[in-house]
PDB file of C-alpha atoms and ligand atoms in Angstrom:
ATOM      1  CA  MET A  73     -26.389 -88.914 -13.906  1.00  0.00           C
ATOM      2  CA  SER A  74     -24.074 -90.033 -10.918  1.00  0.00           C
ATOM      3  CA  ARG A  75     -20.319 -90.150 -11.661  1.00  0.00           C
ATOM      4  CA  ARG A  76     -18.026 -92.153  -9.276  1.00  0.00           C
ATOM      5  CA  MET A  77     -15.649 -89.847  -7.433  1.00  0.00           C
ATOM      6  CA  LEU A  78     -12.077 -90.400  -8.380  1.00  0.00           C
ATOM      7  CA  ILE A  79      -9.148 -89.188  -6.300  1.00  0.00           C
ATOM      8  CA  ALA A  80      -5.638 -89.800  -7.874  1.00  0.00           C
ATOM      9  CA  GLY A  81      -2.262 -89.226  -6.439  1.00  0.00           C
ATOM     10  CA  ASN A  82       0.577 -88.451  -8.869  1.00  0.00           C
ATOM     11  CA  TRP A  83       3.997 -89.039  -7.354  1.00  0.00           C
ATOM     12  CA  LYS A  84       5.801 -87.597 -10.427  1.00  0.00           C
ATOM     13  CA  MET A  85       9.449 -88.422 -10.179  1.00  0.00           C
ATOM     14  CA  ASN A  86       9.389 -89.191  -6.390  1.00  0.00           C
ATOM     15  CA  GLY A  87       9.270 -92.316  -4.334  1.00  0.00           C
ATOM     16  CA  GLN A  88      11.670 -95.275  -3.633  1.00  0.00           C
ATOM     17  CA  LEU A  89      11.291 -98.941  -3.185  1.00  0.00           C
ATOM     18  CA  SER A  90      11.631 -98.302   0.453  1.00  0.00           C
ATOM     19  CA  ASP A  91       8.553 -96.145   0.438  1.00  0.00           C
ATOM     20  CA  LEU A  92       5.978 -98.870  -0.488  1.00  0.00           C
ATOM     21  CA  GLY A  93       4.785 -99.311   3.171  1.00  0.00           C
ATOM     22  CA  TYR A  94       2.614 -96.418   1.796  1.00  0.00           C
ATOM     23  CA  PHE A  95       0.228 -99.020   0.457  1.00  0.00           C
ATOM     24  CA  SER A  96      -0.453-100.626   3.822  1.00  0.00           C
ATOM     25  CA  ASN A  97      -0.201 -97.215   5.755  1.00  0.00           C
ATOM     26  CA  LEU A  98      -2.888 -95.486   3.577  1.00  0.00           C
ATOM     27  CA  PRO A  99      -5.669 -98.246   3.918  1.00  0.00           C
ATOM     28  CA  GLU A 100      -5.025 -98.325   7.708  1.00  0.00           C
ATOM     29  CA  GLN A 101      -5.999 -94.557   7.795  1.00  0.00           C
ATOM     30  CA  VAL A 102      -9.186 -94.702   5.748  1.00  0.00           C
ATOM     31  CA  SER A 103     -11.928 -97.346   5.740  1.00  0.00           C
ATOM     32  CA  THR A 104     -12.724 -98.437   2.168  1.00  0.00           C
ATOM     33  CA  PRO A 105     -13.957 -95.242   0.619  1.00  0.00           C
ATOM     34  CA  ASP A 106     -16.904 -94.741  -1.721  1.00  0.00           C
ATOM     35  CA  ALA A 107     -14.669 -93.459  -4.455  1.00  0.00           C
ATOM     36  CA  GLU A 108     -12.005 -94.830  -6.727  1.00  0.00           C
ATOM     37  CA  ILE A 109      -8.481 -94.189  -5.260  1.00  0.00           C
ATOM     38  CA  ILE A 110      -5.639 -94.307  -7.638  1.00  0.00           C
ATOM     39  CA  VAL A 111      -1.968 -93.853  -7.023  1.00  0.00           C
ATOM     40  CA  CYS A 112       0.491 -93.227  -9.961  1.00  0.00           C
ATOM     41  CA  PRO A 113       4.229 -94.140  -8.911  1.00  0.00           C
ATOM     42  CA  PRO A 114       7.120 -93.835 -11.316  1.00  0.00           C
ATOM     43  CA  PHE A 115       7.485 -96.804 -13.813  1.00  0.00           C
ATOM     44  CA  PRO A 116      10.123 -98.839 -11.939  1.00  0.00           C
ATOM     45  CA  LEU A 117       8.069 -98.907  -8.905  1.00  0.00           C
ATOM     46  CA  LEU A 118       4.822-100.202 -10.642  1.00  0.00           C
ATOM     47  CA  PRO A 119       5.218-103.897 -10.197  1.00  0.00           C
ATOM     48  CA  ALA A 120       6.115-103.804  -6.506  1.00  0.00           C
ATOM     49  CA  SER A 121       3.298-101.177  -5.958  1.00  0.00           C
ATOM     50  CA  ILE A 122       0.760-103.463  -7.744  1.00  0.00           C
ATOM     51  CA  GLU A 123       1.847-106.207  -5.404  1.00  0.00           C
ATOM     52  CA  ALA A 124       1.777-104.053  -2.289  1.00  0.00           C
ATOM     53  CA  ALA A 125      -1.655-102.588  -3.058  1.00  0.00           C
ATOM     54  CA  LYS A 126      -3.267-105.767  -4.331  1.00  0.00           C
ATOM     55  CA  THR A 127      -5.407-106.612  -1.242  1.00  0.00           C
ATOM     56  CA  SER A 128      -6.420-102.883  -0.631  1.00  0.00           C
ATOM     57  CA  PHE A 129      -8.863-100.600  -2.335  1.00  0.00           C
ATOM     58  CA  ILE A 130      -5.882 -98.755  -4.021  1.00  0.00           C
ATOM     59  CA  VAL A 131      -5.665 -98.950  -7.817  1.00  0.00           C
ATOM     60  CA  ILE A 132      -2.402 -98.367  -9.448  1.00  0.00           C
ATOM     61  CA  GLY A 133      -1.856 -95.946 -12.419  1.00  0.00           C
ATOM     62  CA  ALA A 134       1.032 -95.073 -14.540  1.00  0.00           C
ATOM     63  CA  GLN A 135       2.191 -91.417 -15.509  1.00  0.00           C
ATOM     64  CA  ASP A 136       2.687 -91.771 -19.191  1.00  0.00           C
ATOM     65  CA  CYS A 137       2.687 -94.263 -22.038  1.00  0.00           C
ATOM     66  CA  HIS A 138       3.608 -94.213 -25.793  1.00  0.00           C
ATOM     67  CA  GLY A 139       1.082 -93.940 -28.581  1.00  0.00           C
ATOM     68  CA  ALA A 140       2.427 -97.028 -30.358  1.00  0.00           C
ATOM     69  CA  SER A 141       1.954-100.550 -29.089  1.00  0.00           C
ATOM     70  CA  SER A 142       5.580-101.567 -29.514  1.00  0.00           C
ATOM     71  CA  GLY A 143       8.672-100.527 -31.671  1.00  0.00           C
ATOM     72  CA  ALA A 144      11.859 -98.541 -31.768  1.00  0.00           C
ATOM     73  CA  HIS A 145      11.022 -95.919 -29.154  1.00  0.00           C
ATOM     74  CA  THR A 146      13.985 -95.993 -26.654  1.00  0.00           C
ATOM     75  CA  GLY A 147      12.990 -95.126 -23.122  1.00  0.00           C
ATOM     76  CA  ASP A 148       9.197 -95.183 -23.813  1.00  0.00           C
ATOM     77  CA  VAL A 149       6.660 -97.577 -22.289  1.00  0.00           C
ATOM     78  CA  SER A 150       3.683 -99.079 -24.180  1.00  0.00           C
ATOM     79  CA  ALA A 151       0.229 -98.962 -22.709  1.00  0.00           C
ATOM     80  CA  ARG A 152      -0.101-102.721 -23.469  1.00  0.00           C
ATOM     81  CA  LEU A 153       2.803-103.468 -21.192  1.00  0.00           C
ATOM     82  CA  LEU A 154       1.327-101.426 -18.478  1.00  0.00           C
ATOM     83  CA  ALA A 155      -1.895-103.263 -18.885  1.00  0.00           C
ATOM     84  CA  VAL A 156      -0.226-106.621 -18.597  1.00  0.00           C
ATOM     85  CA  LEU A 157       1.463-105.534 -15.322  1.00  0.00           C
ATOM     86  CA  GLY A 158      -1.990-104.787 -13.807  1.00  0.00           C
ATOM     87  CA  VAL A 159      -1.960-101.007 -14.213  1.00  0.00           C
ATOM     88  CA  GLN A 160      -5.508 -99.765 -14.861  1.00  0.00           C
ATOM     89  CA  TYR A 161      -5.147 -95.933 -15.324  1.00  0.00           C
ATOM     90  CA  VAL A 162      -2.527 -93.812 -17.104  1.00  0.00           C
ATOM     91  CA  ILE A 163      -1.982 -90.021 -16.882  1.00  0.00           C
ATOM     92  CA  VAL A 164      -1.360 -88.557 -20.398  1.00  0.00           C
ATOM     93  CA  GLY A 165      -0.540 -85.027 -21.444  1.00  0.00           C
ATOM     94  CA  HIS A 166       0.423 -83.756 -18.078  1.00  0.00           C
ATOM     95  CA  SER A 167       1.679 -80.165 -18.434  1.00  0.00           C
ATOM     96  CA  GLU A 168       5.051 -81.085 -17.119  1.00  0.00           C
ATOM     97  CA  ARG A 169       5.470 -83.427 -20.131  1.00  0.00           C
ATOM     98  CA  ARG A 170       4.016 -81.097 -22.513  1.00  0.00           C
ATOM     99  CA  ALA A 171       6.594 -78.488 -21.292  1.00  0.00           C
ATOM    100  CA  ASP A 172       9.517 -80.775 -20.662  1.00  0.00           C
ATOM    101  CA  HIS A 173       9.152 -83.149 -23.671  1.00  0.00           C
ATOM    102  CA  GLY A 174       7.333 -80.976 -26.090  1.00  0.00           C
ATOM    103  CA  GLU A 175       4.329 -83.235 -26.164  1.00  0.00           C
ATOM    104  CA  THR A 176       1.615 -82.003 -28.798  1.00  0.00           C
ATOM    105  CA  ASP A 177      -2.259 -82.451 -28.563  1.00  0.00           C
ATOM    106  CA  ALA A 178      -1.751 -84.943 -31.400  1.00  0.00           C
ATOM    107  CA  MET A 179       0.801 -87.087 -29.487  1.00  0.00           C
ATOM    108  CA  ILE A 180      -1.477 -86.962 -26.381  1.00  0.00           C
ATOM    109  CA  ARG A 181      -4.424 -88.340 -28.307  1.00  0.00           C
ATOM    110  CA  SER A 182      -2.522 -91.078 -29.750  1.00  0.00           C
ATOM    111  CA  LYS A 183      -1.419 -91.963 -26.166  1.00  0.00           C
ATOM    112  CA  ALA A 184      -4.909 -91.899 -24.867  1.00  0.00           C
ATOM    113  CA  GLU A 185      -6.098 -93.987 -27.899  1.00  0.00           C
ATOM    114  CA  ALA A 186      -3.213 -96.406 -27.153  1.00  0.00           C
ATOM    115  CA  ALA A 187      -4.219 -96.634 -23.535  1.00  0.00           C
ATOM    116  CA  ILE A 188      -7.848 -97.284 -24.364  1.00  0.00           C
ATOM    117  CA  GLU A 189      -7.034 -99.899 -26.991  1.00  0.00           C
ATOM    118  CA  ALA A 190      -4.984-101.682 -24.208  1.00  0.00           C
ATOM    119  CA  GLY A 191      -7.750-101.574 -21.888  1.00  0.00           C
ATOM    120  CA  LEU A 192      -6.556 -98.832 -19.578  1.00  0.00           C
ATOM    121  CA  ILE A 193      -8.382 -95.663 -18.754  1.00  0.00           C
ATOM    122  CA  PRO A 194      -6.434 -92.508 -19.805  1.00  0.00           C
ATOM    123  CA  ILE A 195      -6.396 -89.434 -17.501  1.00  0.00           C
ATOM    124  CA  ILE A 196      -6.093 -86.573 -20.086  1.00  0.00           C
ATOM    125  CA  CYS A 197      -4.616 -83.476 -18.523  1.00  0.00           C
ATOM    126  CA  VAL A 198      -5.462 -79.928 -19.851  1.00  0.00           C
ATOM    127  CA  GLY A 199      -4.706 -76.513 -18.351  1.00  0.00           C
ATOM    128  CA  GLU A 200      -3.766 -73.047 -19.246  1.00  0.00           C
ATOM    129  CA  THR A 201      -0.533 -71.110 -18.179  1.00  0.00           C
ATOM    130  CA  LEU A 202      -0.787 -67.962 -16.087  1.00  0.00           C
ATOM    131  CA  GLU A 203      -0.118 -65.797 -19.140  1.00  0.00           C
ATOM    132  CA  GLN A 204      -2.879 -67.416 -21.055  1.00  0.00           C
ATOM    133  CA  ARG A 205      -5.375 -66.849 -18.068  1.00  0.00           C
ATOM    134  CA  GLN A 206      -4.269 -63.205 -17.619  1.00  0.00           C
ATOM    135  CA  ALA A 207      -4.774 -62.707 -21.327  1.00  0.00           C
ATOM    136  CA  GLY A 208      -8.438 -64.009 -21.029  1.00  0.00           C
ATOM    137  CA  GLN A 209      -7.610 -67.052 -23.080  1.00  0.00           C
ATOM    138  CA  ALA A 210      -8.015 -69.875 -20.586  1.00  0.00           C
ATOM    139  CA  VAL A 211     -11.150 -71.332 -21.995  1.00  0.00           C
ATOM    140  CA  GLU A 212      -9.877 -71.035 -25.693  1.00  0.00           C
ATOM    141  CA  VAL A 213      -6.692 -72.783 -24.648  1.00  0.00           C
ATOM    142  CA  VAL A 214      -8.402 -75.670 -22.804  1.00  0.00           C
ATOM    143  CA  ALA A 215     -10.916 -75.939 -25.555  1.00  0.00           C
ATOM    144  CA  ALA A 216      -8.170 -76.368 -28.059  1.00  0.00           C
ATOM    145  CA  GLN A 217      -6.333 -78.983 -25.973  1.00  0.00           C
ATOM    146  CA  LEU A 218      -9.460 -80.974 -25.607  1.00  0.00           C
ATOM    147  CA  ALA A 219     -10.344 -80.778 -29.382  1.00  0.00           C
ATOM    148  CA  GLY A 220      -6.839 -82.062 -30.167  1.00  0.00           C
ATOM    149  CA  SER A 221      -6.219 -84.533 -27.475  1.00  0.00           C
ATOM    150  CA  VAL A 222      -9.300 -86.239 -26.578  1.00  0.00           C
ATOM    151  CA  PRO A 223     -10.135 -89.550 -28.460  1.00  0.00           C
ATOM    152  CA  LYS A 224     -13.356 -89.875 -30.348  1.00  0.00           C
ATOM    153  CA  THR A 225     -14.528 -93.147 -28.564  1.00  0.00           C
ATOM    154  CA  GLY A 226     -13.680 -95.107 -25.344  1.00  0.00           C
ATOM    155  CA  GLU A 227     -13.765 -94.195 -21.695  1.00  0.00           C
ATOM    156  CA  TYR A 228     -11.296 -91.569 -20.397  1.00  0.00           C
ATOM    157  CA  VAL A 229     -11.142 -89.008 -17.502  1.00  0.00           C
ATOM    158  CA  VAL A 230     -10.144 -85.444 -17.960  1.00  0.00           C
ATOM    159  CA  ALA A 231      -8.035 -83.584 -15.406  1.00  0.00           C
ATOM    160  CA  TYR A 232      -8.195 -79.742 -15.574  1.00  0.00           C
ATOM    161  CA  GLU A 233      -4.803 -78.598 -14.014  1.00  0.00           C
ATOM    162  CA  PRO A 234      -4.081 -74.913 -14.400  1.00  0.00           C
ATOM    163  CA  VAL A 235      -0.255 -74.745 -14.840  1.00  0.00           C
ATOM    164  CA  TRP A 236       0.189 -71.918 -12.531  1.00  0.00           C
ATOM    165  CA  ALA A 237      -1.489 -73.702  -9.721  1.00  0.00           C
ATOM    166  CA  ILE A 238       0.720 -76.887  -9.862  1.00  0.00           C
ATOM    167  CA  GLY A 239       3.128 -77.119  -7.048  1.00  0.00           C
ATOM    168  CA  THR A 240       2.819 -73.420  -6.189  1.00  0.00           C
ATOM    169  CA  GLY A 241       0.280 -73.522  -3.354  1.00  0.00           C
ATOM    170  CA  LEU A 242      -1.962 -71.375  -5.541  1.00  0.00           C
ATOM    171  CA  VAL A 243      -5.428 -72.719  -6.238  1.00  0.00           C
ATOM    172  CA  ALA A 244      -7.849 -71.418  -8.855  1.00  0.00           C
ATOM    173  CA  GLU A 245     -10.821 -69.533  -7.659  1.00  0.00           C
ATOM    174  CA  LEU A 246     -13.862 -71.904  -6.962  1.00  0.00           C
ATOM    175  CA  GLU A 247     -15.927 -69.846  -9.510  1.00  0.00           C
ATOM    176  CA  ASP A 248     -13.290 -70.186 -12.184  1.00  0.00           C
ATOM    177  CA  ILE A 249     -12.855 -73.933 -11.591  1.00  0.00           C
ATOM    178  CA  ALA A 250     -16.639 -74.408 -11.636  1.00  0.00           C
ATOM    179  CA  GLN A 251     -16.850 -72.436 -15.055  1.00  0.00           C
ATOM    180  CA  MET A 252     -13.969 -74.232 -16.544  1.00  0.00           C
ATOM    181  CA  HIS A 253     -15.373 -77.657 -15.640  1.00  0.00           C
ATOM    182  CA  ASP A 254     -18.651 -76.589 -17.037  1.00  0.00           C
ATOM    183  CA  GLU A 255     -16.965 -75.585 -20.172  1.00  0.00           C
ATOM    184  CA  ILE A 256     -15.073 -78.775 -20.477  1.00  0.00           C
ATOM    185  CA  ARG A 257     -18.107 -80.997 -19.835  1.00  0.00           C
ATOM    186  CA  SER A 258     -20.116 -79.185 -22.546  1.00  0.00           C
ATOM    187  CA  ARG A 259     -17.387 -80.075 -25.042  1.00  0.00           C
ATOM    188  CA  LEU A 260     -17.059 -83.684 -24.313  1.00  0.00           C
ATOM    189  CA  THR A 261     -19.076 -86.301 -26.471  1.00  0.00           C
ATOM    190  CA  ARG A 262     -20.181 -88.039 -23.348  1.00  0.00           C
ATOM    191  CA  GLY A 263     -19.958 -85.136 -20.988  1.00  0.00           C
ATOM    192  CA  GLU A 264     -22.641 -86.461 -18.485  1.00  0.00           C
ATOM    193  CA  THR A 265     -20.751 -89.626 -17.824  1.00  0.00           C
ATOM    194  CA  THR A 266     -17.064 -88.448 -18.097  1.00  0.00           C
ATOM    195  CA  ARG A 267     -15.256 -87.703 -14.859  1.00  0.00           C
ATOM    196  CA  ILE A 268     -13.463 -84.298 -14.721  1.00  0.00           C
ATOM    197  CA  LEU A 269     -10.947 -83.940 -12.081  1.00  0.00           C
ATOM    198  CA  TYR A 270      -9.301 -80.798 -10.685  1.00  0.00           C
ATOM    199  CA  GLY A 271      -5.590 -80.585  -9.903  1.00  0.00           C
ATOM    200  CA  GLY A 272      -3.265 -78.058  -8.762  1.00  0.00           C
ATOM    201  CA  SER A 273      -2.174 -77.576  -5.152  1.00  0.00           C
ATOM    202  CA  VAL A 274      -5.013 -79.735  -3.768  1.00  0.00           C
ATOM    203  CA  LYS A 275      -4.337 -80.157   0.032  1.00  0.00           C
ATOM    204  CA  PRO A 276      -6.317 -81.651   3.038  1.00  0.00           C
ATOM    205  CA  ASP A 277      -7.576 -78.222   3.846  1.00  0.00           C
ATOM    206  CA  ASN A 278      -8.941 -77.239   0.368  1.00  0.00           C
ATOM    207  CA  CYS A 279     -10.216 -80.261  -1.065  1.00  0.00           C
ATOM    208  CA  HIS A 280     -13.643 -80.482   0.575  1.00  0.00           C
ATOM    209  CA  ALA A 281     -14.727 -77.033  -1.007  1.00  0.00           C
ATOM    210  CA  LEU A 282     -13.363 -78.110  -4.442  1.00  0.00           C
ATOM    211  CA  MET A 283     -15.122 -81.298  -4.391  1.00  0.00           C
ATOM    212  CA  LEU A 284     -18.539 -79.704  -3.525  1.00  0.00           C
ATOM    213  CA  LEU A 285     -18.599 -78.086  -6.923  1.00  0.00           C
ATOM    214  CA  ASP A 286     -21.055 -79.647  -9.211  1.00  0.00           C
ATOM    215  CA  ASP A 287     -18.882 -80.444 -12.133  1.00  0.00           C
ATOM    216  CA  VAL A 288     -15.714 -81.624 -10.128  1.00  0.00           C
ATOM    217  CA  ASP A 289     -15.530 -85.462  -9.981  1.00  0.00           C
ATOM    218  CA  GLY A 290     -12.324 -85.776  -7.982  1.00  0.00           C
ATOM    219  CA  ALA A 291      -8.750 -84.607  -7.746  1.00  0.00           C
ATOM    220  CA  LEU A 292      -5.410 -85.273  -9.261  1.00  0.00           C
ATOM    221  CA  VAL A 293      -3.040 -84.537  -6.325  1.00  0.00           C
ATOM    222  CA  GLY A 294       0.818 -84.185  -6.641  1.00  0.00           C
ATOM    223  CA  GLY A 295       2.727 -83.142  -3.535  1.00  0.00           C
ATOM    224  CA  ALA A 296       0.025 -83.950  -0.980  1.00  0.00           C
ATOM    225  CA  SER A 297      -0.237 -87.531  -2.251  1.00  0.00           C
ATOM    226  CA  LEU A 298       3.370 -88.392  -1.443  1.00  0.00           C
ATOM    227  CA  LYS A 299       2.724 -89.072   2.242  1.00  0.00           C
ATOM    228  CA  ALA A 300       0.073 -91.567   3.061  1.00  0.00           C
ATOM    229  CA  GLN A 301      -1.111 -89.375   5.891  1.00  0.00           C
ATOM    230  CA  SER A 302      -1.913 -86.357   3.856  1.00  0.00           C
ATOM    231  CA  PHE A 303      -3.412 -88.405   0.916  1.00  0.00           C
ATOM    232  CA  ALA A 304      -5.641 -90.198   3.608  1.00  0.00           C
ATOM    233  CA  GLU A 305      -6.597 -86.800   4.933  1.00  0.00           C
ATOM    234  CA  ILE A 306      -7.577 -85.653   1.358  1.00  0.00           C
ATOM    235  CA  ILE A 307      -9.534 -88.660   0.855  1.00  0.00           C
ATOM    236  CA  LYS A 308     -11.431 -88.372   4.135  1.00  0.00           C
ATOM    237  CA  ASN A 309     -11.959 -84.527   3.752  1.00  0.00           C
ATOM    238  CA  THR A 310     -13.216 -84.924   0.194  1.00  0.00           C
ATOM    239  CA  LEU A 311     -15.702 -87.571   0.999  1.00  0.00           C
ATOM    240  CA  GLY A 312     -16.686 -86.335   4.497  1.00  0.00           C
TER     241      GLY A 312
HETATM  242  P1  13P B 471       0.584 -80.390  -6.910  1.00  0.00           P
HETATM  243  O1  13P B 471      -0.750 -81.110  -6.108  1.00  0.00           O
HETATM  244  O2  13P B 471       1.834 -80.680  -6.301  1.00  0.00           O
HETATM  245  O3  13P B 471       0.168 -79.002  -7.153  1.00  0.00           O
HETATM  246  O4  13P B 471       0.556 -81.230  -8.245  1.00  0.00           O
HETATM  247  C1  13P B 471      -0.580 -81.239  -9.134  1.00  0.00           C
HETATM  248  C2  13P B 471      -0.315 -82.037 -10.258  1.00  0.00           C
HETATM  249  O5  13P B 471       0.362 -81.739 -11.146  1.00  0.00           O
HETATM  250  C3  13P B 471      -0.847 -83.443 -10.303  1.00  0.00           C
HETATM  251  O6  13P B 471      -0.754 -84.058 -11.475  1.00  0.00           O
END
């Protein structure tokens, strides 16, 4: 079963209106890739990013959504509104949101369900902390996150991001990544067709080896997606 490679850049709380030349610089550096390329800027940059990317291969994603379709949720954004803007993917359950905002698996599932309902594809993040890995609990922790946060139906992407590998320059061992992706796939209802991304210090010089792993269908890239040049190198090195 072939799964289309997906490379997503998560800008997190970075980027300015003045940075949107990115959406013309990136396509100048890579010819239309045989993969889905997604960039997820902060909410206020979404409309201008969608406009700037519209004639390119770049698809725009968001970094979060609420589980409800509307209502008294100050500061939150509905999946439905994102879809109306032209957003196609939304990251849910990033470990930074689990940690900074106390998001639970149940909340993440409701966000993923709301995204699917609105016609978006959620990218559901899972991953263990260093303490959990050192205690031999990595698979158990990720399995529990999947059981609690993955919706029963609809299309979604899973991103395995070991918390200790995010923004640290540390990358999980290839063997551990391969094992975890296999564990994740075996627990998904439609495992054969669901794309599973790896995230955590993905850089131009390590992405090729990561993407050669059987069950790795792409990457979720933080820091190295902020500059068009390094993201372009990741795209080229991943597919090359
Ligand atoms: P880094 O690539 O900066 O480690 O971030 C990974 C990440 O959290 C992507 O969502």
